[in-house]
PDB file of C-alpha atoms in Angstrom:
ATOM      1  CA  MET A  10       4.300  70.305 -40.294  1.00  0.00           C
ATOM      2  CA  ALA A  11       1.562  72.773 -39.407  1.00  0.00           C
ATOM      3  CA  LEU A  12      -2.058  72.060 -40.065  1.00  0.00           C
ATOM      4  CA  GLY A  13      -3.299  74.164 -42.929  1.00  0.00           C
ATOM      5  CA  ALA A  14       0.030  74.211 -44.741  1.00  0.00           C
ATOM      6  CA  GLY A  15      -0.357  73.758 -48.461  1.00  0.00           C
ATOM      7  CA  ALA A  16       1.602  71.328 -50.566  1.00  0.00           C
ATOM      8  CA  SER A  17       3.798  74.125 -51.883  1.00  0.00           C
ATOM      9  CA  ASP A  18       4.579  75.249 -48.315  1.00  0.00           C
ATOM     10  CA  VAL A  19       5.638  71.734 -47.346  1.00  0.00           C
ATOM     11  CA  MET A  20       7.771  71.356 -50.462  1.00  0.00           C
ATOM     12  CA  ARG A  21       9.386  74.730 -49.805  1.00  0.00           C
ATOM     13  CA  MET A  22      10.262  73.695 -46.223  1.00  0.00           C
ATOM     14  CA  VAL A  23      11.871  70.442 -47.338  1.00  0.00           C
ATOM     15  CA  TRP A  24      13.748  72.168 -50.193  1.00  0.00           C
ATOM     16  CA  ARG A  25      15.030  74.905 -47.888  1.00  0.00           C
ATOM     17  CA  ASP A  26      16.310  72.426 -45.312  1.00  0.00           C
ATOM     18  CA  SER A  27      17.942  70.199 -47.915  1.00  0.00           C
ATOM     19  CA  LEU A  28      19.633  72.977 -49.849  1.00  0.00           C
ATOM     20  CA  TRP A  29      20.788  74.597 -46.595  1.00  0.00           C
ATOM     21  CA  MET A  30      22.680  71.393 -45.780  1.00  0.00           C
ATOM     22  CA  VAL A  31      24.176  71.260 -49.286  1.00  0.00           C
ATOM     23  CA  GLY A  32      25.311  74.882 -49.052  1.00  0.00           C
ATOM     24  CA  THR A  33      26.870  74.372 -45.635  1.00  0.00           C
ATOM     25  CA  GLY A  34      28.646  71.223 -46.776  1.00  0.00           C
ATOM     26  CA  THR A  35      29.925  72.963 -49.897  1.00  0.00           C
ATOM     27  CA  LEU A  36      31.263  75.918 -47.925  1.00  0.00           C
ATOM     28  CA  MET A  37      33.049  73.532 -45.570  1.00  0.00           C
ATOM     29  CA  GLY A  38      34.230  71.192 -48.327  1.00  0.00           C
ATOM     30  CA  ILE A  39      35.838  73.695 -50.709  1.00  0.00           C
ATOM     31  CA  PRO A  40      38.622  74.755 -48.304  1.00  0.00           C
ATOM     32  CA  CYS A  41      39.193  71.113 -47.341  1.00  0.00           C
ATOM     33  CA  ALA A  42      39.475  70.123 -50.999  1.00  0.00           C
ATOM     34  CA  TYR A  43      41.969  72.940 -51.596  1.00  0.00           C
ATOM     35  CA  VAL A  44      44.145  71.837 -48.660  1.00  0.00           C
ATOM     36  CA  ILE A  45      44.051  68.189 -49.775  1.00  0.00           C
ATOM     37  CA  GLY A  46      44.951  69.317 -53.304  1.00  0.00           C
ATOM     38  CA  LYS A  47      47.944  71.242 -51.967  1.00  0.00           C
ATOM     39  CA  VAL A  48      49.107  68.175 -50.015  1.00  0.00           C
ATOM     40  CA  LEU A  49      48.680  65.895 -53.028  1.00  0.00           C
ATOM     41  CA  GLN A  50      50.379  68.369 -55.364  1.00  0.00           C
ATOM     42  CA  SER A  51      53.768  67.292 -54.060  1.00  0.00           C
ATOM     43  CA  ALA A  52      52.907  63.606 -54.477  1.00  0.00           C
ATOM     44  CA  LEU A  53      51.243  63.681 -57.899  1.00  0.00           C
ATOM     45  CA  PHE A  54      52.647  65.006 -61.153  1.00  0.00           C
ATOM     46  CA  ARG A  55      51.020  68.132 -62.669  1.00  0.00           C
ATOM     47  CA  LEU A  56      48.151  68.321 -60.187  1.00  0.00           C
ATOM     48  CA  GLU A  57      46.597  71.758 -59.704  1.00  0.00           C
ATOM     49  CA  PRO A  58      45.325  72.358 -56.152  1.00  0.00           C
ATOM     50  CA  PHE A  59      42.226  74.176 -57.393  1.00  0.00           C
ATOM     51  CA  ASP A  60      41.187  73.624 -60.988  1.00  0.00           C
ATOM     52  CA  PRO A  61      38.217  75.923 -61.786  1.00  0.00           C
ATOM     53  CA  TRP A  62      36.729  73.590 -64.417  1.00  0.00           C
ATOM     54  CA  THR A  63      36.851  70.579 -62.128  1.00  0.00           C
ATOM     55  CA  ALA A  64      35.364  72.599 -59.275  1.00  0.00           C
ATOM     56  CA  ALA A  65      32.549  73.912 -61.490  1.00  0.00           C
ATOM     57  CA  ILE A  66      31.703  70.465 -62.851  1.00  0.00           C
ATOM     58  CA  SER A  67      31.800  68.946 -59.364  1.00  0.00           C
ATOM     59  CA  PHE A  68      29.583  71.688 -57.947  1.00  0.00           C
ATOM     60  CA  THR A  69      27.093  71.307 -60.810  1.00  0.00           C
ATOM     61  CA  ALA A  70      26.949  67.536 -60.323  1.00  0.00           C
ATOM     62  CA  LEU A  71      26.536  67.961 -56.563  1.00  0.00           C
ATOM     63  CA  LEU A  72      23.740  70.483 -57.038  1.00  0.00           C
ATOM     64  CA  GLY A  73      21.951  68.230 -59.524  1.00  0.00           C
ATOM     65  CA  VAL A  74      22.089  65.243 -57.208  1.00  0.00           C
ATOM     66  CA  ALA A  75      20.998  67.398 -54.258  1.00  0.00           C
ATOM     67  CA  ILE A  76      18.003  68.730 -56.174  1.00  0.00           C
ATOM     68  CA  ILE A  77      16.886  65.220 -57.081  1.00  0.00           C
ATOM     69  CA  ALA A  78      17.557  63.971 -53.541  1.00  0.00           C
ATOM     70  CA  ALA A  79      15.474  66.835 -52.091  1.00  0.00           C
ATOM     71  CA  TRP A  80      12.684  66.655 -54.652  1.00  0.00           C
ATOM     72  CA  ILE A  81      11.736  63.032 -53.944  1.00  0.00           C
ATOM     73  CA  PRO A  82      11.089  63.433 -50.170  1.00  0.00           C
ATOM     74  CA  ALA A  83       9.527  66.874 -50.724  1.00  0.00           C
ATOM     75  CA  ARG A  84       7.029  65.417 -53.167  1.00  0.00           C
ATOM     76  CA  ARG A  85       6.297  62.543 -50.793  1.00  0.00           C
ATOM     77  CA  ALA A  86       5.825  64.903 -47.817  1.00  0.00           C
ATOM     78  CA  ALA A  87       3.528  67.172 -49.824  1.00  0.00           C
ATOM     79  CA  ARG A  88       1.221  64.254 -50.634  1.00  0.00           C
ATOM     80  CA  ILE A  89       0.726  63.168 -47.004  1.00  0.00           C
ATOM     81  CA  ASP A  90      -2.488  64.276 -45.328  1.00  0.00           C
ATOM     82  CA  PRO A  91      -1.481  66.088 -42.089  1.00  0.00           C
ATOM     83  CA  MET A  92      -4.300  64.524 -40.061  1.00  0.00           C
ATOM     84  CA  ILE A  93      -3.240  60.997 -41.012  1.00  0.00           C
ATOM     85  CA  ALA A  94       0.383  61.822 -40.140  1.00  0.00           C
ATOM     86  CA  LEU A  95      -0.681  63.205 -36.754  1.00  0.00           C
ATOM     87  CA  ARG A  96      -2.789  60.138 -35.973  1.00  0.00           C
ATOM     88  CA  GLU A  97       0.175  57.860 -36.578  1.00  0.00           C
ATOM     89  CA  GLU A  98       2.376  59.825 -34.182  1.00  0.00           C
TER      90      GLU A  98
END
C-alpha cells in the first residue's frame, strides 16, 4: 500500500485483485464443468452437460459470495493507518 492512498483507493485495489481471481477461476471452471457434465451424462439419467439456468444461478451465487468475501478484507484494509502498518513490518 502506498502512503497517501485514500480509503477508496485501497478498497479498489483489494476489490480488483479479488474479482480478478474470481474471473480467472470462472473462466477456467466453466470448461471443466462442461467436460465433467459430459462424462457424467452417460452415468446419470437425464443430465444435461450445460444447463443455462443452473449455470446462471451458480454464477450469481459465486459472484455474491465473492463480493462479500472481498468486501470484508477491503473494508478492514481501508481502515488501517499506513504508518502503523509500516511500523509493524
